[in-house]
Short mmCIF file of C-alpha atoms in Angstrom, two decimals:
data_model
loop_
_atom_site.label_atom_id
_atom_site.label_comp_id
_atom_site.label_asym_id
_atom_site.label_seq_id
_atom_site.Cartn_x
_atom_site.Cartn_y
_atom_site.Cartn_z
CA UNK A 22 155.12 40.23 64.78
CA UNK A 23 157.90 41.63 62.35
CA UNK A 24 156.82 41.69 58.67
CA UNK A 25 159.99 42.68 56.62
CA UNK A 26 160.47 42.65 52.56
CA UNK A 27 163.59 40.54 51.42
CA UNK A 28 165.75 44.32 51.15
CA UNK A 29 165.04 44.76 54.85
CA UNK A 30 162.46 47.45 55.44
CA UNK A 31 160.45 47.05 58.24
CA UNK A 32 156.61 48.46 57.99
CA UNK A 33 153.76 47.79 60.76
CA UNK A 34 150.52 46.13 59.70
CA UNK A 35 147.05 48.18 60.95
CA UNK A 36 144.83 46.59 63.22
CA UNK A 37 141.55 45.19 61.52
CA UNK A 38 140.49 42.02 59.13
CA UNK A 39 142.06 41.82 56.32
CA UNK A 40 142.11 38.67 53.22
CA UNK A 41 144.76 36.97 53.20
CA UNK A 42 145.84 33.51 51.42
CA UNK A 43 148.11 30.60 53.44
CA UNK A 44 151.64 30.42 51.83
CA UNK A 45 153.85 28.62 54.33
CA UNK A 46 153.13 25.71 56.69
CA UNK A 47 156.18 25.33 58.52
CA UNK A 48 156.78 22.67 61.13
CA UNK A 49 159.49 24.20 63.54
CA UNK A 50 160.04 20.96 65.73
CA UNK A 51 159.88 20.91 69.68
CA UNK A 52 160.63 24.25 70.96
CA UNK A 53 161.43 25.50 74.28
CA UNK A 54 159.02 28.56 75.84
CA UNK A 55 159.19 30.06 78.95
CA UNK A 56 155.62 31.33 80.29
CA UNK A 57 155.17 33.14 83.91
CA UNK A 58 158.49 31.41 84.61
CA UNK A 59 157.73 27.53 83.78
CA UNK A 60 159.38 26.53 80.87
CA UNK A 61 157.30 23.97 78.21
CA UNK A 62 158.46 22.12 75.43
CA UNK A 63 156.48 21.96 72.91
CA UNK A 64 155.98 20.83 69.12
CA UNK A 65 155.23 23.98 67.12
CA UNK A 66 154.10 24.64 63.69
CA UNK A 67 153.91 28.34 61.89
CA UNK A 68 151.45 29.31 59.46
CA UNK A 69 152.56 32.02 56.85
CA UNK A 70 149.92 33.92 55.43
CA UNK A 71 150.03 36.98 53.01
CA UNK A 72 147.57 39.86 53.82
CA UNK A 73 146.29 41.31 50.95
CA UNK A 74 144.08 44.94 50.23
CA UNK A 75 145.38 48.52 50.36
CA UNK A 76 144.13 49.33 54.20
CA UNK A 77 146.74 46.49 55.57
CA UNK A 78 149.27 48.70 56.24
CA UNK A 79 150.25 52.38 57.89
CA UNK A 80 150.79 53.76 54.43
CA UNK A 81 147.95 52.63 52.86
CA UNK A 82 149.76 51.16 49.83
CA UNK A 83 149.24 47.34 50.82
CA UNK A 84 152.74 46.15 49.82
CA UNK A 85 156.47 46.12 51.82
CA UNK A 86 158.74 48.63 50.42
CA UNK A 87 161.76 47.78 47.63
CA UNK A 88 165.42 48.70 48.75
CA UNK A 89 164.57 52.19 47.28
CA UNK A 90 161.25 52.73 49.75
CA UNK A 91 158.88 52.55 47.14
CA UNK A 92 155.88 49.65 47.47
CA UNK A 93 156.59 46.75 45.54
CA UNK A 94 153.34 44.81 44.06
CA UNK A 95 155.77 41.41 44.02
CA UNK A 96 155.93 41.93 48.25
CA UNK A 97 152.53 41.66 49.47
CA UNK A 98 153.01 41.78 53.56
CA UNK A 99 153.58 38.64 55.19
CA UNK A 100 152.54 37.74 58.72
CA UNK A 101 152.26 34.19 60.69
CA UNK A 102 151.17 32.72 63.48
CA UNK A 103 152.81 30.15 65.48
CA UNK A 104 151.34 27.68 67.02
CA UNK A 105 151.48 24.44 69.12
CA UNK A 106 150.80 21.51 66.66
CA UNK A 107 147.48 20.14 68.44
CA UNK A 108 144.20 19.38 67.55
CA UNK A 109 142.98 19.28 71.22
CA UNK A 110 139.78 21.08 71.16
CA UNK A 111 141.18 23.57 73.40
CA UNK A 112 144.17 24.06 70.73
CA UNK A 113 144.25 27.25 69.20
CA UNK A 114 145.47 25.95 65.82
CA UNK A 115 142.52 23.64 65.94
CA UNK A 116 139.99 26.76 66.78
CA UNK A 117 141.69 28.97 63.74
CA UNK A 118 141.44 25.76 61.12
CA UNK A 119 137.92 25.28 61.91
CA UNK A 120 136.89 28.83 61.83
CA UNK A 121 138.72 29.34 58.49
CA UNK A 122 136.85 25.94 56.86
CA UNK A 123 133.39 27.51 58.45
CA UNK A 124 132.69 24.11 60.57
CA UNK A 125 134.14 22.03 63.32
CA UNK A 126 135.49 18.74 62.80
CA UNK A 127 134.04 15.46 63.84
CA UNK A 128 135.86 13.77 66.78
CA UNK A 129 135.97 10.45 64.27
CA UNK A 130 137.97 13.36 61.76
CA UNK A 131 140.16 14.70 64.72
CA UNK A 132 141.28 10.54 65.40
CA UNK A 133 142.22 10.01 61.94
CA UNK A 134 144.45 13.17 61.85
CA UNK A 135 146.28 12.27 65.03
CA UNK A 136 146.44 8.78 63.92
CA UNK A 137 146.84 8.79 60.04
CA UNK A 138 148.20 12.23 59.80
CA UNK A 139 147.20 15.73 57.96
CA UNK A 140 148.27 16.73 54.80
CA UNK A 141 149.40 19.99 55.64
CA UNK A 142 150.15 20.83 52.09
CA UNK A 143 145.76 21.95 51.45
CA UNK A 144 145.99 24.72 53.58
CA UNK A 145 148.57 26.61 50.29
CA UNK A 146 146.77 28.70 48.19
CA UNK A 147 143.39 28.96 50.40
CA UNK A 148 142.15 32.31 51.07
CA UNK A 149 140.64 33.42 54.46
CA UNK A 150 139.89 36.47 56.45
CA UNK A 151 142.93 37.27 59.02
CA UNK A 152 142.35 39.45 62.25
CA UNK A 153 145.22 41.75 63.33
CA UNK A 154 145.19 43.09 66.90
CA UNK A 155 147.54 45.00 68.55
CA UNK A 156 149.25 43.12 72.51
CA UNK A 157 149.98 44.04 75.89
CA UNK A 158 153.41 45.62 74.26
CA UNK A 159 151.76 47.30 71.13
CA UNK A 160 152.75 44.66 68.56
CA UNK A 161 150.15 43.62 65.98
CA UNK A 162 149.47 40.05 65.97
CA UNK A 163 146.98 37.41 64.34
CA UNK A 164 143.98 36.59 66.34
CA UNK A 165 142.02 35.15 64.73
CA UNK A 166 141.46 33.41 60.84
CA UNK A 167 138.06 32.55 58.86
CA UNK A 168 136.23 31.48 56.13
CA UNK A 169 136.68 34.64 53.13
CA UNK A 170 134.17 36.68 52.92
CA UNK A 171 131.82 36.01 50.01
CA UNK A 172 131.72 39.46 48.84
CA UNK A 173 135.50 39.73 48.72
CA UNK A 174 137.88 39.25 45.71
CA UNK A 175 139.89 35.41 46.37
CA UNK A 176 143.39 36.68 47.13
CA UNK A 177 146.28 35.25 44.82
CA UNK A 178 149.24 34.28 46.78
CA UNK A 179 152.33 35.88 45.02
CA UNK A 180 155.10 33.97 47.24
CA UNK A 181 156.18 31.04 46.85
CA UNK A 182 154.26 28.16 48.69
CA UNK A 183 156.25 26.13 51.14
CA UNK A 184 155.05 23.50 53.00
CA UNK A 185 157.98 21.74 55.34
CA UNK A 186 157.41 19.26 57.62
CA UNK A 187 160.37 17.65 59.68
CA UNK A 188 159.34 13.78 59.23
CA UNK A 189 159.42 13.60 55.29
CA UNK A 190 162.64 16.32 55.52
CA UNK A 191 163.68 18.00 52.31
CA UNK A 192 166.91 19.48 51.65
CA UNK A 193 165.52 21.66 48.45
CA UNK A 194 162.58 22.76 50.79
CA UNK A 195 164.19 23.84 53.71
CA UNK A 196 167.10 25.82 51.34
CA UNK A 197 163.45 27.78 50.66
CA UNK A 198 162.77 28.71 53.86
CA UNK A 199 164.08 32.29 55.62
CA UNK A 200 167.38 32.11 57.53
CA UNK A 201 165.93 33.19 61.01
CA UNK A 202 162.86 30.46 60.52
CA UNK A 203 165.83 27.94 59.93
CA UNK A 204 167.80 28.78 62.68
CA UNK A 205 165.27 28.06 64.83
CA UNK A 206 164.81 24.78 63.36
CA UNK A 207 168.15 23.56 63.81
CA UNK A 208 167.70 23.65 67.54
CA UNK A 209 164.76 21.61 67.68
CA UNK A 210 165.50 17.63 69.07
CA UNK A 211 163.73 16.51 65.57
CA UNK A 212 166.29 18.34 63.78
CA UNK A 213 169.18 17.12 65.45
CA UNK A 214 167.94 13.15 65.97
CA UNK A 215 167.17 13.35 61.85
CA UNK A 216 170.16 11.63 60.43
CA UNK A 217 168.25 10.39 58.17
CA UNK A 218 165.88 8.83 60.59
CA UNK A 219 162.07 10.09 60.71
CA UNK A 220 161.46 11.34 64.18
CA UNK A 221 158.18 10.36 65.97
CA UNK A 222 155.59 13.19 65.56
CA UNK A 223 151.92 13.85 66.34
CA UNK A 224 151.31 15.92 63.39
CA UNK A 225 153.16 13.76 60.55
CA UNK A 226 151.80 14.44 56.75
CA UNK A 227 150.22 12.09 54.97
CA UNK A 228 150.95 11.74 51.18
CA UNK A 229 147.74 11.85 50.14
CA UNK A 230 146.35 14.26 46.97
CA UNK A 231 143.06 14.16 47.56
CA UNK A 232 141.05 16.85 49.79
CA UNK A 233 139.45 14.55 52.34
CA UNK A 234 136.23 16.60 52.60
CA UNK A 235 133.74 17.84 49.82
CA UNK A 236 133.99 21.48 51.21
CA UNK A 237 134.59 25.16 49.47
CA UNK A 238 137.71 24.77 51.88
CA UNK A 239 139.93 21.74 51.47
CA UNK A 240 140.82 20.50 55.10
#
């Protein structure tokens, strides 16, 4: 997964656990992926989180570079993880949101999600513990997210939070988000079908303030 700072510069993240804190929850639509040769179509959703602590990266300075290659404290790096928007309990999303609250959600919970909606918007700001391991071609992905450790320092997000969710589209919110993330948008069905209609979605938001558990985490 390619972590780059807004100049350009492109720096690997190590392999290990590191804290990070959710910045973007970005609902990219139905998208097209081609597995072992079968093609799926699927609705996907990426979660942006920033890694935080010196050890995160190769040159053990825990930021991206600035357009001159020094670190830059207002870049911490930035890595997501995209996933298919299901709570199925076989759905990884599902597996990384309940290891990152620290408990598994009641089936009764899982029905009112699919049925009333999540407000995607409490995962911003929440800290948790992100694992980085390297693929089959070398690349250094997240596998895995939980609960922060309690004898770790809560990481600050320094980014700007975006949350972005096709059904309640908005014009000022997608502007926010990075070119290449939008491009991929636009080819979605839900994109194209929008004209000002709300397109049918298993993961629509609700508009609700409130954290509907009384948990450290707030989803």
């Amino acid at each position: 997964m390619k972590m780059t700072s807004s100049a350009g510069s492109f720096q690997d993240p190590q392999v290990g656990t590191f804290p990070g804190v959710c910045v973007r929850v970005i609902d990219l639509g139905t998208q097209e992926n081609e597995y072992e040769g079968k093609k799926t179509s699927k609705r996907q959703l990426m979660l942006g989180f920033e890694l935080h602590g010196e050890s995160v990266d190769t040159d053990a300075n825990g930021y991206m570079l600035d357009d001159t290659g020094k670190p830059d404290p207002m870049k911490p790096f930035m890595v997501s993880a995209w996933l298919t928007a299901s709570f199925h309990e076989e759905a990884t999303l599902r597996k990384y949101m309940e290891s990152w609250r620290g408990a598994p959600y009641t089936e009764q919970q899982i029905s009112e999600f699919e049925t009333d909606g999540f407000d995607w918007s409490l995962m911003l700001g929440v800290p948790c513990m992100i694992r980085m391991e390297a693929n089959a071609k070398g690349k250094v992905k997240i596998k895995g997210i939980s609960k922060l450790q309690k004898n770790i320092e809560r990481p600050v997000s320094v980014n700007q939070n975006i949350v972005f969710i096709l059904d309640e589209f908005d014009p000022k919110v997608f502007e926010s988000i990075p070119q290449g993330i939008r491009d991929i948008i636009v080819k979605s069905p839900e994109w194209k079908e929008l004209n000002g209609l709300q397109a049918p979605s298993a993961i629509a938001p609700t508009a609700t303030t409130d954290a509907p558990f009384d948990d450290e985490i707030p989803f």
